[in-house]
PDB file of C-alpha atoms in Angstrom:
ATOM      1  CA  MET A   1      -8.470  28.804  -8.599  1.00 64.00           C
ATOM      2  CA  ARG A   2      -6.838  26.034 -10.354  1.00 88.00           C
ATOM      3  CA  ALA A   3      -8.219  22.379  -9.878  1.00 86.00           C
ATOM      4  CA  GLY A   4      -4.964  21.199  -8.188  1.00 89.00           C
ATOM      5  CA  ASP A   5      -4.970  24.045  -6.003  1.00 91.00           C
ATOM      6  CA  SER A   6      -9.132  23.143  -4.374  1.00 88.00           C
ATOM      7  CA  LEU A   7      -7.891  19.895  -3.935  1.00 89.00           C
ATOM      8  CA  ARG A   8      -4.941  20.928  -2.016  1.00 91.00           C
ATOM      9  CA  VAL A   9      -7.246  23.206   0.356  1.00 91.00           C
ATOM     10  CA  VAL A  10     -10.050  20.005   1.050  1.00 89.00           C
ATOM     11  CA  TYR A  11      -7.009  18.152   1.712  1.00 88.00           C
ATOM     12  CA  SER A  12      -5.260  20.539   4.237  1.00 89.00           C
ATOM     13  CA  GLN A  13      -9.150  21.146   5.717  1.00 88.00           C
ATOM     14  CA  LEU A  14      -9.178  17.311   5.920  1.00 87.00           C
ATOM     15  CA  SER A  15      -5.928  16.443   6.840  1.00 86.00           C
ATOM     16  CA  ALA A  16      -5.857  19.257   9.943  1.00 86.00           C
ATOM     17  CA  ASP A  17      -8.406  16.409  12.223  1.00 82.00           C
ATOM     18  CA  PRO A  18      -6.745  13.308  12.560  1.00 80.00           C
ATOM     19  CA  ASN A  19     -10.515  11.415  12.360  1.00 77.00           C
ATOM     20  CA  SER A  20     -11.073  12.018   8.653  1.00 75.00           C
ATOM     21  CA  LEU A  21      -7.810  10.805   8.014  1.00 72.00           C
ATOM     22  CA  ALA A  22      -9.289   7.425   7.986  1.00 75.00           C
ATOM     23  CA  ASN A  23     -11.653   8.189   4.564  1.00 77.00           C
ATOM     24  CA  LEU A  24      -9.580  10.726   2.992  1.00 79.00           C
ATOM     25  CA  ASP A  25      -9.865   8.721   0.040  1.00 79.00           C
ATOM     26  CA  GLN A  26     -13.727   8.893  -0.044  1.00 81.00           C
ATOM     27  CA  ASP A  27     -13.964  12.787   1.525  1.00 85.00           C
ATOM     28  CA  LEU A  28     -11.612  14.602  -0.190  1.00 87.00           C
ATOM     29  CA  PRO A  29     -12.794  13.479  -3.451  1.00 87.00           C
ATOM     30  CA  ASN A  30     -16.770  13.694  -2.029  1.00 87.00           C
ATOM     31  CA  LEU A  31     -16.171  17.708  -0.748  1.00 87.00           C
ATOM     32  CA  SER A  32     -14.269  18.740  -3.814  1.00 89.00           C
ATOM     33  CA  GLN A  33     -16.828  17.579  -6.161  1.00 88.00           C
ATOM     34  CA  ASP A  34     -18.419  21.086  -6.619  1.00 89.00           C
ATOM     35  CA  MET A  35     -15.249  23.387  -6.831  1.00 88.00           C
ATOM     36  CA  VAL A  36     -13.454  20.125  -9.361  1.00 88.00           C
ATOM     37  CA  PRO A  37     -15.010  18.247 -12.313  1.00 87.00           C
ATOM     38  CA  ILE A  38     -15.056  14.358 -10.743  1.00 84.00           C
ATOM     39  CA  SER A  39     -15.819  11.627 -13.260  1.00 84.00           C
ATOM     40  CA  SER A  40     -15.819   8.314 -11.563  1.00 82.00           C
ATOM     41  CA  LEU A  41     -14.024   5.314 -13.402  1.00 84.00           C
ATOM     42  CA  PRO A  42     -15.486   1.994 -14.557  1.00 88.00           C
ATOM     43  CA  GLN A  43     -15.899  -0.143 -11.610  1.00 86.00           C
ATOM     44  CA  GLU A  44     -12.248  -2.750 -13.237  1.00 90.00           C
ATOM     45  CA  TRP A  45     -10.461   0.054 -12.388  1.00 92.00           C
ATOM     46  CA  LEU A  46     -10.291  -0.473  -8.921  1.00 90.00           C
ATOM     47  CA  TRP A  47     -12.637  -3.650  -7.345  1.00 91.00           C
ATOM     48  CA  CYS A  48     -13.676  -3.857  -4.109  1.00 88.00           C
ATOM     49  CA  GLU A  49     -15.337  -7.385  -2.780  1.00 88.00           C
ATOM     50  CA  THR A  50     -17.463  -5.160  -0.662  1.00 84.00           C
ATOM     51  CA  TRP A  51     -19.092  -3.400  -3.805  1.00 85.00           C
ATOM     52  CA  CYS A  52     -18.336  -5.423  -6.281  1.00 89.00           C
ATOM     53  CA  SER A  53     -18.714  -8.807  -7.680  1.00 92.00           C
ATOM     54  CA  MET A  54     -16.564 -11.794  -7.735  1.00 93.00           C
ATOM     55  CA  GLU A  55     -17.502 -13.084 -11.250  1.00 95.00           C
ATOM     56  CA  SER A  56     -15.971  -8.859 -11.789  1.00 94.00           C
ATOM     57  CA  LEU A  57     -12.949  -9.531 -10.222  1.00 94.00           C
ATOM     58  CA  GLU A  58     -10.656 -11.614 -13.102  1.00 92.00           C
ATOM     59  CA  ARG A  59     -11.498  -8.114 -15.036  1.00 94.00           C
ATOM     60  CA  ALA A  60     -10.056  -6.032 -12.355  1.00 94.00           C
ATOM     61  CA  LYS A  61      -7.457  -3.640 -13.247  1.00 94.00           C
ATOM     62  CA  THR A  62      -6.719  -2.887  -9.533  1.00 93.00           C
ATOM     63  CA  VAL A  63      -7.898  -4.774  -6.204  1.00 92.00           C
ATOM     64  CA  ASP A  64      -8.960  -2.462  -3.528  1.00 90.00           C
ATOM     65  CA  LEU A  65      -8.168  -4.870  -0.320  1.00 88.00           C
ATOM     66  CA  CYS A  66     -10.199  -2.323   1.468  1.00 81.00           C
ATOM     67  CA  ASN A  67     -11.768  -3.229   5.381  1.00 78.00           C
ATOM     68  CA  ASN A  68     -14.910  -5.001   5.216  1.00 76.00           C
ATOM     69  CA  PRO A  69     -16.549  -4.443   8.412  1.00 78.00           C
ATOM     70  CA  LEU A  70     -19.098  -7.469   8.212  1.00 82.00           C
ATOM     71  CA  THR A  71     -15.875 -10.143   7.983  1.00 85.00           C
ATOM     72  CA  LYS A  72     -12.738  -7.748   9.657  1.00 87.00           C
ATOM     73  CA  GLU A  73     -10.732 -10.099   7.705  1.00 90.00           C
ATOM     74  CA  PRO A  74      -7.112  -8.888   7.683  1.00 90.00           C
ATOM     75  CA  LYS A  75      -5.832  -7.649   4.180  1.00 88.00           C
ATOM     76  CA  LEU A  76      -3.191  -9.875   3.623  1.00 89.00           C
ATOM     77  CA  ASP A  77      -5.264 -12.685   4.805  1.00 91.00           C
ATOM     78  CA  LYS A  78      -7.666 -11.522   2.088  1.00 92.00           C
ATOM     79  CA  ALA A  79      -5.232 -11.080  -0.325  1.00 92.00           C
ATOM     80  CA  LYS A  80      -4.180 -14.667  -0.076  1.00 91.00           C
ATOM     81  CA  ARG A  81      -7.768 -15.358  -0.807  1.00 92.00           C
ATOM     82  CA  LEU A  82      -8.222 -13.267  -3.418  1.00 92.00           C
ATOM     83  CA  LEU A  83      -5.185 -13.263  -5.315  1.00 92.00           C
ATOM     84  CA  PRO A  84      -3.351 -16.849  -5.959  1.00 89.00           C
ATOM     85  CA  GLU A  85      -0.080 -14.973  -7.510  1.00 92.00           C
ATOM     86  CA  TRP A  86       0.564 -13.120  -4.149  1.00 92.00           C
ATOM     87  CA  THR A  87       1.657 -16.144  -2.403  1.00 93.00           C
ATOM     88  CA  LYS A  88       4.222 -16.118  -4.728  1.00 94.00           C
ATOM     89  CA  TYR A  89       5.199 -12.304  -4.420  1.00 92.00           C
ATOM     90  CA  ASP A  90       5.297 -11.904  -0.893  1.00 92.00           C
ATOM     91  CA  ALA A  91       7.372 -15.193  -0.841  1.00 94.00           C
ATOM     92  CA  ARG A  92      10.013 -13.877  -2.876  1.00 95.00           C
ATOM     93  CA  ALA A  93       9.483 -10.195  -1.173  1.00 94.00           C
ATOM     94  CA  ALA A  94      10.530 -12.062   2.399  1.00 94.00           C
ATOM     95  CA  ASP A  95      13.329 -13.883   0.637  1.00 96.00           C
ATOM     96  CA  PHE A  96      14.472 -10.433  -0.780  1.00 97.00           C
ATOM     97  CA  LEU A  97      14.171  -8.895   2.298  1.00 96.00           C
ATOM     98  CA  ALA A  98      16.058 -11.955   4.343  1.00 96.00           C
ATOM     99  CA  LYS A  99      19.098 -11.937   1.482  1.00 96.00           C
ATOM    100  CA  ARG A 100      18.952  -7.876   2.279  1.00 95.00           C
ATOM    101  CA  ARG A 101      19.109  -8.308   6.187  1.00 95.00           C
ATOM    102  CA  GLN A 102      22.609 -11.154   5.483  1.00 95.00           C
ATOM    103  CA  THR A 103      24.078  -9.041   3.889  1.00 94.00           C
ATOM    104  CA  VAL A 104      23.703  -5.746   5.841  1.00 93.00           C
ATOM    105  CA  THR A 105      24.483  -8.190   8.783  1.00 93.00           C
ATOM    106  CA  ARG A 106      27.446  -9.463   6.910  1.00 92.00           C
ATOM    107  CA  GLU A 107      28.906  -6.226   6.463  1.00 91.00           C
ATOM    108  CA  ALA A 108      28.412  -4.753   9.558  1.00 89.00           C
ATOM    109  CA  HIS A 109      30.376  -7.566  10.951  1.00 90.00           C
ATOM    110  CA  GLU A 110      32.967  -6.761   8.536  1.00 87.00           C
ATOM    111  CA  ASN A 111      32.829  -3.006   9.267  1.00 85.00           C
ATOM    112  CA  GLU A 112      33.391  -3.696  12.528  1.00 83.00           C
ATOM    113  CA  LYS A 113      36.277  -6.356  12.323  1.00 82.00           C
ATOM    114  CA  GLU A 114      38.281  -3.265  10.127  1.00 80.00           C
ATOM    115  CA  LEU A 115      37.540  -1.200  12.742  1.00 79.00           C
ATOM    116  CA  LYS A 116      38.721  -3.444  15.296  1.00 79.00           C
ATOM    117  CA  HIS A 117      42.052  -3.610  13.303  1.00 73.00           C
ATOM    118  CA  ASP A 118      42.467  -0.145  12.310  1.00 69.00           C
ATOM    119  CA  THR A 119      42.514   1.160  15.917  1.00 67.00           C
ATOM    120  CA  ARG A 120      44.966  -1.505  17.072  1.00 64.00           C
ATOM    121  CA  GLY A 121      47.514   0.018  14.266  1.00 57.00           C
ATOM    122  CA  VAL A 122      46.716   3.691  16.094  1.00 55.00           C
TER     123      VAL A 122
END
């Protein structure tokens, strides 16, 4: 069996149990490692505050905003604290969404006016 097929079989078994989905990112490779060769990436590829040092954060290529059972800090708060650029990106995303909502609302009103105008002529 090929690696992808093996992983799909294990995933299918895990996903049948709703309780197992919480740790799928850990369970899938752990349960598959005897069937599929799995190698670990260097720590900088997946930095998590729970098991990585703050000194290594600046070298991180990706940051996992994992839940820390000791602090129970919300992920958005953690992102703002650990990643200074997050606030800027979050503000840009909020601005984009606000403009998009305005556009959608304006277009809906215009379409409503057109429909009223069209039905008067019928």
